[in-house]
Amino acid sequence: MSAHADNHAHDDDHGHHHKETFVTKYIFSQDHKMIAKQYLITGTIMGVIGVLMSMMFRMQIAWPEEPNVLFEALLGKWAPEGVMDADIYLALVTIHGTIMVFFVLTAGLSGTFSNLLIPLQIGARDMASGFLNMVSYWLFFLSSVIMVLSLFVEAGPAAAGWTIYPPLSALPMAQGGSGMGMTLWLVSMAIFIASSLLGSLNYIVTVINLRTKGMSMTRLPLTIWAFFITAIIGVVSFPVLLSAALLLIMDRSFGTSFFLSDIFIQGEVLHYQGGSPVLFEHLFWFLGHPEVYIVILPAMGLVSEIMASNSRKPIFGYRAMIASILAIAFLSTIVWGHHMFVSGMNPFLGSVFTFTTLLIAIPSAVKAFNWITTLWKGNLQMNPAMLFSIGFVSTFITGGLTGIILGDSALDINVHDTYFVVAHFHLVMGISALYGMFAGIYHWYPKMFGRMLNKNLGYIHFWITAVCAYGVFFPMHFIGMAGLPRRYYTNSNFPLFDDLANVNVVITIFALVGGVVQIVYLYNFFTSIFYGKKAIQNPWKSTTLEWTAPVEHMHGNWPGEIPHVHRWAYDYSKPGHEDDFVPQNIPLKDGEEELQH
C-alpha cells in the first residue's frame, strides 16, 4: 500500500515545479479539493432552480386558476394572463424531480464530499486519476447545462414525470413536452450517467489502492465506507438506466417498439407492436431504488462522522454500522418491484418484493439506534452541523416508518400515487439527504474554504428549515390518505377534495417560507468565502486525517511525508489521554489498546 502512496507523492513533487494558471487552478483543475468545490457550487445553483420550481407549482396547487404576476413573468406563454398552463405544471414537476434527485442529491452531495474527503481521510495526495476526476465534473456540468436549456424549448421541457414512463416519453407526438424537451432530457441524463460512472470508478480505485500506511479497511472513517459502497452501487445500477434511455431514444427516433404496443392516437392505430411499457418500469426502477441509497448513504456517512465528533464519544457499533451499509447496498438492488405493485404485477412476485422491502428496515434501524446511542450521555456540541445531523436522524425515522406501509403490496395499492407517497420519499430521501448535505457543509466548510461559517445564521437556517420541512410534508400524509392524487395541477374539479383545499394552502405557506429562508444559507455560504472568520487547522477537535493537513490549500494535501495511521477513527474521550480526542496519526502508548467497537 505504501508503495502506491510514495509513488503518488513523488509524482506530486514533480508536478510542483510548473506554475498553475487561473485556468488550470480554478476551471480545468485536477485537484480533488477544487473539483469538490466545483461540484458543490454547481449543485447549489441547480438546487436553487429546483426549489424555485417547487415553489411555483406549490402556489399553483394552493391557489389554482388565480392570476399570478410571478407566473406571467417567469413562464411567459405558459401562463396566459398569469394562470399556469396544465402542461407546464407537469413539466415543472418533471424537471424539479430530475434536478433534485440527480443533479443536487446525487452529484451535489456525493460528488462534493467523495471528492473532498476520500483522499484527505485515507491519506492520499489526490484521486487515483485527477484527469478522469476533472472529466467527470465537466460531463456533470455539461449535462446540467443541457437540462436547464431544455426549459427553453418552444414546445416545452420534458413532461412525463421524473420517472419518464412511456408512452408519454416514447412518442414525440404525444404532447408538447414529448418532443425536443424529452430528447434533451435523455441526452442530458446519458451524459450525467457517464459522469457518475467515471467518478464512481475513480472513488473505488482510490479507496482500494491509495490508503496510507496503517490505514486498514477497519480503520477507515464511516464516511469513506459510505462513499465507497455508494460508488459500487452506482457502477452496478446506473448502466441499467443508460440502457433504458438508449432503448427509449431508439423507440422515439428509429421506429423500434421496445416499450410501445398497440397505441391509438385520436382513433388512428400506430404501427408499434410487441413492446411493453412495464419493461421500462423494471429498467428504470432497477436504478431508481438503489438511487435512493446512492443519495442517502453518503449523508449517513457524513452524519456518523459529525455525531461522533460533536458528541465527543466514539461512534457506537462501528462494525455494525459497516455491516448495515453492506446489507443496505445488497438489499437495495433487489427491492425495485415495490414501485410497481399497481402495474399488474403477479401477486406472488409482489409478496417477494414486500419481503425484501421490509427486510431493508433492519439495517436502517441498526443505523438509527446506533446514532441515538452515540448521542446518549455524550458531551453534545450543538453547532449547526450537529443540529442538521440530529434533524437527519429525525426525518429518516419519520419518513422511514411510512415506508413500511408503502412496502406492503396490500397497503400500497390504497395510497399509491397519492400525496402519501410524496410525503414519504421527500422526508426519507429528499429532506434527510439535504440535511446530511447541510451538516457536511457546515462541518467541512473550514477545510474547503479556510474560513468559518457564521454560526448564528446557521441556527436560523436550521430551525426555520426544520419547522417548514415538517410543516410541508407531515400534512401531506393525511391528504394522501384522504385520496388526493399527486401531479394534478388543480383539484377544483373534484368536490370530494374541496375540504382539503385549506390544508394545501397551509402546506404551500410552509413551502414558501422554507424556500425563502435558504437565502440566509446562500448569503452565509458565499459571503463567508471572502469575509468569514479564518479557520484554524482543527476547529472541531476531530480525529480524522483531513484535519492534520494545513489550512492553506496545496495540491498534494500534506507538505513532506503523508501521515501514517496508528488507530481507528473514533478515539474520543479515551482514558489515559489529556485531550478528549486522539488523532489517527498519533502512535499508541505503551500498553494502550486500540478500540474497535
PDB file of N, CA and C in Angstrom, residues 498-548:
ATOM      1  N   ASP A 498     -62.685  19.223  -1.873  1.00  0.00           N
ATOM      2  CA  ASP A 498     -62.835  20.639  -1.504  1.00  0.00           C
ATOM      3  C   ASP A 498     -62.371  20.906  -0.071  1.00  0.00           C
ATOM      4  N   ASP A 499     -62.626  19.952   0.826  1.00  0.00           N
ATOM      5  CA  ASP A 499     -62.262  20.152   2.233  1.00  0.00           C
ATOM      6  C   ASP A 499     -60.745  20.184   2.447  1.00  0.00           C
ATOM      7  N   LEU A 500     -59.992  19.695   1.457  1.00  0.00           N
ATOM      8  CA  LEU A 500     -58.532  19.628   1.609  1.00  0.00           C
ATOM      9  C   LEU A 500     -57.837  20.878   1.068  1.00  0.00           C
ATOM     10  N   ALA A 501     -58.614  21.785   0.465  1.00  0.00           N
ATOM     11  CA  ALA A 501     -58.006  22.968  -0.161  1.00  0.00           C
ATOM     12  C   ALA A 501     -57.243  23.807   0.863  1.00  0.00           C
ATOM     13  N   ASN A 502     -57.803  23.970   2.062  1.00  0.00           N
ATOM     14  CA  ASN A 502     -57.138  24.793   3.082  1.00  0.00           C
ATOM     15  C   ASN A 502     -55.830  24.159   3.556  1.00  0.00           C
ATOM     16  N   VAL A 503     -55.821  22.816   3.609  1.00  0.00           N
ATOM     17  CA  VAL A 503     -54.581  22.133   4.004  1.00  0.00           C
ATOM     18  C   VAL A 503     -53.491  22.421   2.975  1.00  0.00           C
ATOM     19  N   ASN A 504     -53.877  22.418   1.698  1.00  0.00           N
ATOM     20  CA  ASN A 504     -52.896  22.710   0.648  1.00  0.00           C
ATOM     21  C   ASN A 504     -52.354  24.132   0.752  1.00  0.00           C
ATOM     22  N   VAL A 505     -53.190  25.054   1.179  1.00  0.00           N
ATOM     23  CA  VAL A 505     -52.726  26.438   1.370  1.00  0.00           C
ATOM     24  C   VAL A 505     -51.693  26.485   2.497  1.00  0.00           C
ATOM     25  N   VAL A 506     -51.967  25.800   3.604  1.00  0.00           N
ATOM     26  CA  VAL A 506     -51.026  25.762   4.740  1.00  0.00           C
ATOM     27  C   VAL A 506     -49.691  25.150   4.300  1.00  0.00           C
ATOM     28  N   ILE A 507     -49.759  24.032   3.568  1.00  0.00           N
ATOM     29  CA  ILE A 507     -48.540  23.375   3.074  1.00  0.00           C
ATOM     30  C   ILE A 507     -47.728  24.341   2.218  1.00  0.00           C
ATOM     31  N   THR A 508     -48.430  25.069   1.335  1.00  0.00           N
ATOM     32  CA  THR A 508     -47.735  25.989   0.427  1.00  0.00           C
ATOM     33  C   THR A 508     -47.072  27.130   1.186  1.00  0.00           C
ATOM     34  N   ILE A 509     -47.730  27.659   2.219  1.00  0.00           N
ATOM     35  CA  ILE A 509     -47.124  28.746   3.003  1.00  0.00           C
ATOM     36  C   ILE A 509     -45.834  28.257   3.670  1.00  0.00           C
ATOM     37  N   PHE A 510     -45.891  27.062   4.258  1.00  0.00           N
ATOM     38  CA  PHE A 510     -44.660  26.486   4.841  1.00  0.00           C
ATOM     39  C   PHE A 510     -43.582  26.311   3.768  1.00  0.00           C
ATOM     40  N   ALA A 511     -43.978  25.852   2.571  1.00  0.00           N
ATOM     41  CA  ALA A 511     -43.011  25.630   1.487  1.00  0.00           C
ATOM     42  C   ALA A 511     -42.354  26.946   1.065  1.00  0.00           C
ATOM     43  N   LEU A 512     -43.158  28.021   0.967  1.00  0.00           N
ATOM     44  CA  LEU A 512     -42.618  29.315   0.550  1.00  0.00           C
ATOM     45  C   LEU A 512     -41.646  29.868   1.603  1.00  0.00           C
ATOM     46  N   VAL A 513     -42.025  29.765   2.876  1.00  0.00           N
ATOM     47  CA  VAL A 513     -41.139  30.254   3.945  1.00  0.00           C
ATOM     48  C   VAL A 513     -39.848  29.427   3.964  1.00  0.00           C
ATOM     49  N   GLY A 514     -39.993  28.094   3.854  1.00  0.00           N
ATOM     50  CA  GLY A 514     -38.822  27.220   3.843  1.00  0.00           C
ATOM     51  C   GLY A 514     -37.911  27.490   2.660  1.00  0.00           C
ATOM     52  N   GLY A 515     -38.500  27.819   1.509  1.00  0.00           N
ATOM     53  CA  GLY A 515     -37.697  28.144   0.333  1.00  0.00           C
ATOM     54  C   GLY A 515     -36.962  29.468   0.503  1.00  0.00           C
ATOM     55  N   VAL A 516     -37.673  30.461   1.037  1.00  0.00           N
ATOM     56  CA  VAL A 516     -37.074  31.798   1.171  1.00  0.00           C
ATOM     57  C   VAL A 516     -35.935  31.789   2.192  1.00  0.00           C
ATOM     58  N   VAL A 517     -36.065  30.984   3.265  1.00  0.00           N
ATOM     59  CA  VAL A 517     -35.028  31.002   4.311  1.00  0.00           C
ATOM     60  C   VAL A 517     -33.703  30.436   3.794  1.00  0.00           C
ATOM     61  N   GLN A 518     -33.734  29.712   2.659  1.00  0.00           N
ATOM     62  CA  GLN A 518     -32.466  29.231   2.086  1.00  0.00           C
ATOM     63  C   GLN A 518     -31.593  30.397   1.624  1.00  0.00           C
ATOM     64  N   ILE A 519     -32.198  31.581   1.457  1.00  0.00           N
ATOM     65  CA  ILE A 519     -31.403  32.776   1.105  1.00  0.00           C
ATOM     66  C   ILE A 519     -30.413  33.082   2.233  1.00  0.00           C
ATOM     67  N   VAL A 520     -30.852  32.849   3.496  1.00  0.00           N
ATOM     68  CA  VAL A 520     -29.951  33.060   4.642  1.00  0.00           C
ATOM     69  C   VAL A 520     -28.717  32.169   4.499  1.00  0.00           C
ATOM     70  N   TYR A 521     -28.962  30.896   4.155  1.00  0.00           N
ATOM     71  CA  TYR A 521     -27.847  29.955   3.966  1.00  0.00           C
ATOM     72  C   TYR A 521     -26.954  30.408   2.804  1.00  0.00           C
ATOM     73  N   LEU A 522     -27.569  30.774   1.667  1.00  0.00           N
ATOM     74  CA  LEU A 522     -26.771  31.178   0.499  1.00  0.00           C
ATOM     75  C   LEU A 522     -25.932  32.416   0.823  1.00  0.00           C
ATOM     76  N   TYR A 523     -26.522  33.365   1.536  1.00  0.00           N
ATOM     77  CA  TYR A 523     -25.781  34.573   1.939  1.00  0.00           C
ATOM     78  C   TYR A 523     -24.592  34.183   2.819  1.00  0.00           C
ATOM     79  N   ASN A 524     -24.858  33.315   3.800  1.00  0.00           N
ATOM     80  CA  ASN A 524     -23.809  32.861   4.720  1.00  0.00           C
ATOM     81  C   ASN A 524     -22.697  32.147   3.950  1.00  0.00           C
ATOM     82  N   PHE A 525     -23.099  31.266   3.029  1.00  0.00           N
ATOM     83  CA  PHE A 525     -22.140  30.462   2.269  1.00  0.00           C
ATOM     84  C   PHE A 525     -21.211  31.348   1.434  1.00  0.00           C
ATOM     85  N   PHE A 526     -21.799  32.233   0.631  1.00  0.00           N
ATOM     86  CA  PHE A 526     -20.977  32.984  -0.333  1.00  0.00           C
ATOM     87  C   PHE A 526     -20.217  34.146   0.316  1.00  0.00           C
ATOM     88  N   THR A 527     -20.786  34.796   1.338  1.00  0.00           N
ATOM     89  CA  THR A 527     -20.039  35.894   1.975  1.00  0.00           C
ATOM     90  C   THR A 527     -18.899  35.350   2.840  1.00  0.00           C
ATOM     91  N   SER A 528     -19.126  34.175   3.463  1.00  0.00           N
ATOM     92  CA  SER A 528     -18.078  33.623   4.339  1.00  0.00           C
ATOM     93  C   SER A 528     -16.830  33.208   3.558  1.00  0.00           C
ATOM     94  N   ILE A 529     -16.987  32.896   2.263  1.00  0.00           N
ATOM     95  CA  ILE A 529     -15.813  32.557   1.443  1.00  0.00           C
ATOM     96  C   ILE A 529     -14.788  33.697   1.500  1.00  0.00           C
ATOM     97  N   PHE A 530     -15.297  34.948   1.520  1.00  0.00           N
ATOM     98  CA  PHE A 530     -14.406  36.118   1.471  1.00  0.00           C
ATOM     99  C   PHE A 530     -14.242  36.789   2.842  1.00  0.00           C
ATOM    100  N   TYR A 531     -15.312  36.806   3.631  1.00  0.00           N
ATOM    101  CA  TYR A 531     -15.285  37.607   4.851  1.00  0.00           C
ATOM    102  C   TYR A 531     -15.425  36.784   6.133  1.00  0.00           C
ATOM    103  N   GLY A 532     -15.544  35.465   6.017  1.00  0.00           N
ATOM    104  CA  GLY A 532     -15.706  34.633   7.213  1.00  0.00           C
ATOM    105  C   GLY A 532     -14.471  34.656   8.091  1.00  0.00           C
ATOM    106  N   LYS A 533     -14.670  34.310   9.364  1.00  0.00           N
ATOM    107  CA  LYS A 533     -13.550  34.243  10.296  1.00  0.00           C
ATOM    108  C   LYS A 533     -12.575  33.163   9.828  1.00  0.00           C
ATOM    109  N   LYS A 534     -11.280  33.457   9.854  1.00  0.00           N
ATOM    110  CA  LYS A 534     -10.289  32.488   9.367  1.00  0.00           C
ATOM    111  C   LYS A 534     -10.286  31.242  10.246  1.00  0.00           C
ATOM    112  N   ALA A 535     -10.203  30.076   9.582  1.00  0.00           N
ATOM    113  CA  ALA A 535     -10.279  28.805  10.303  1.00  0.00           C
ATOM    114  C   ALA A 535      -8.914  28.405  10.842  1.00  0.00           C
ATOM    115  N   ILE A 536      -8.920  27.753  12.010  1.00  0.00           N
ATOM    116  CA  ILE A 536      -7.697  27.112  12.493  1.00  0.00           C
ATOM    117  C   ILE A 536      -7.633  25.710  11.881  1.00  0.00           C
ATOM    118  N   GLN A 537      -6.531  25.004  12.130  1.00  0.00           N
ATOM    119  CA  GLN A 537      -6.327  23.735  11.418  1.00  0.00           C
ATOM    120  C   GLN A 537      -7.373  22.682  11.792  1.00  0.00           C
ATOM    121  N   ASN A 538      -7.717  22.596  13.073  1.00  0.00           N
ATOM    122  CA  ASN A 538      -8.662  21.559  13.512  1.00  0.00           C
ATOM    123  C   ASN A 538      -9.735  22.194  14.398  1.00  0.00           C
ATOM    124  N   PRO A 539     -10.679  22.945  13.786  1.00  0.00           N
ATOM    125  CA  PRO A 539     -11.631  23.726  14.602  1.00  0.00           C
ATOM    126  C   PRO A 539     -12.565  22.869  15.449  1.00  0.00           C
ATOM    127  N   TRP A 540     -12.862  21.635  15.011  1.00  0.00           N
ATOM    128  CA  TRP A 540     -13.829  20.808  15.754  1.00  0.00           C
ATOM    129  C   TRP A 540     -13.140  19.787  16.657  1.00  0.00           C
ATOM    130  N   LYS A 541     -11.780  19.848  16.729  1.00  0.00           N
ATOM    131  CA  LYS A 541     -11.032  18.864  17.527  1.00  0.00           C
ATOM    132  C   LYS A 541     -11.425  17.432  17.137  1.00  0.00           C
ATOM    133  N   SER A 542     -11.286  17.148  15.836  1.00  0.00           N
ATOM    134  CA  SER A 542     -11.654  15.839  15.292  1.00  0.00           C
ATOM    135  C   SER A 542     -10.417  14.954  15.143  1.00  0.00           C
ATOM    136  N   THR A 543     -10.652  13.654  14.983  1.00  0.00           N
ATOM    137  CA  THR A 543      -9.534  12.696  14.994  1.00  0.00           C
ATOM    138  C   THR A 543      -9.071  12.280  13.608  1.00  0.00           C
ATOM    139  N   THR A 544      -9.870  12.570  12.567  1.00  0.00           N
ATOM    140  CA  THR A 544      -9.568  12.011  11.240  1.00  0.00           C
ATOM    141  C   THR A 544      -8.454  12.799  10.544  1.00  0.00           C
ATOM    142  N   LEU A 545      -7.889  12.188   9.494  1.00  0.00           N
ATOM    143  CA  LEU A 545      -6.645  12.697   8.905  1.00  0.00           C
ATOM    144  C   LEU A 545      -6.778  14.051   8.217  1.00  0.00           C
ATOM    145  N   GLU A 546      -7.990  14.374   7.708  1.00  0.00           N
ATOM    146  CA  GLU A 546      -8.081  15.630   6.937  1.00  0.00           C
ATOM    147  C   GLU A 546      -7.722  16.847   7.782  1.00  0.00           C
ATOM    148  N   TRP A 547      -7.905  16.725   9.120  1.00  0.00           N
ATOM    149  CA  TRP A 547      -7.624  17.875   9.990  1.00  0.00           C
ATOM    150  C   TRP A 547      -6.146  17.963  10.358  1.00  0.00           C
ATOM    151  N   THR A 548      -5.327  17.006   9.877  1.00  0.00           N
ATOM    152  CA  THR A 548      -3.873  17.118  10.072  1.00  0.00           C
ATOM    153  C   THR A 548      -3.222  17.872   8.912  1.00  0.00           C
TER     154      THR A 548
END
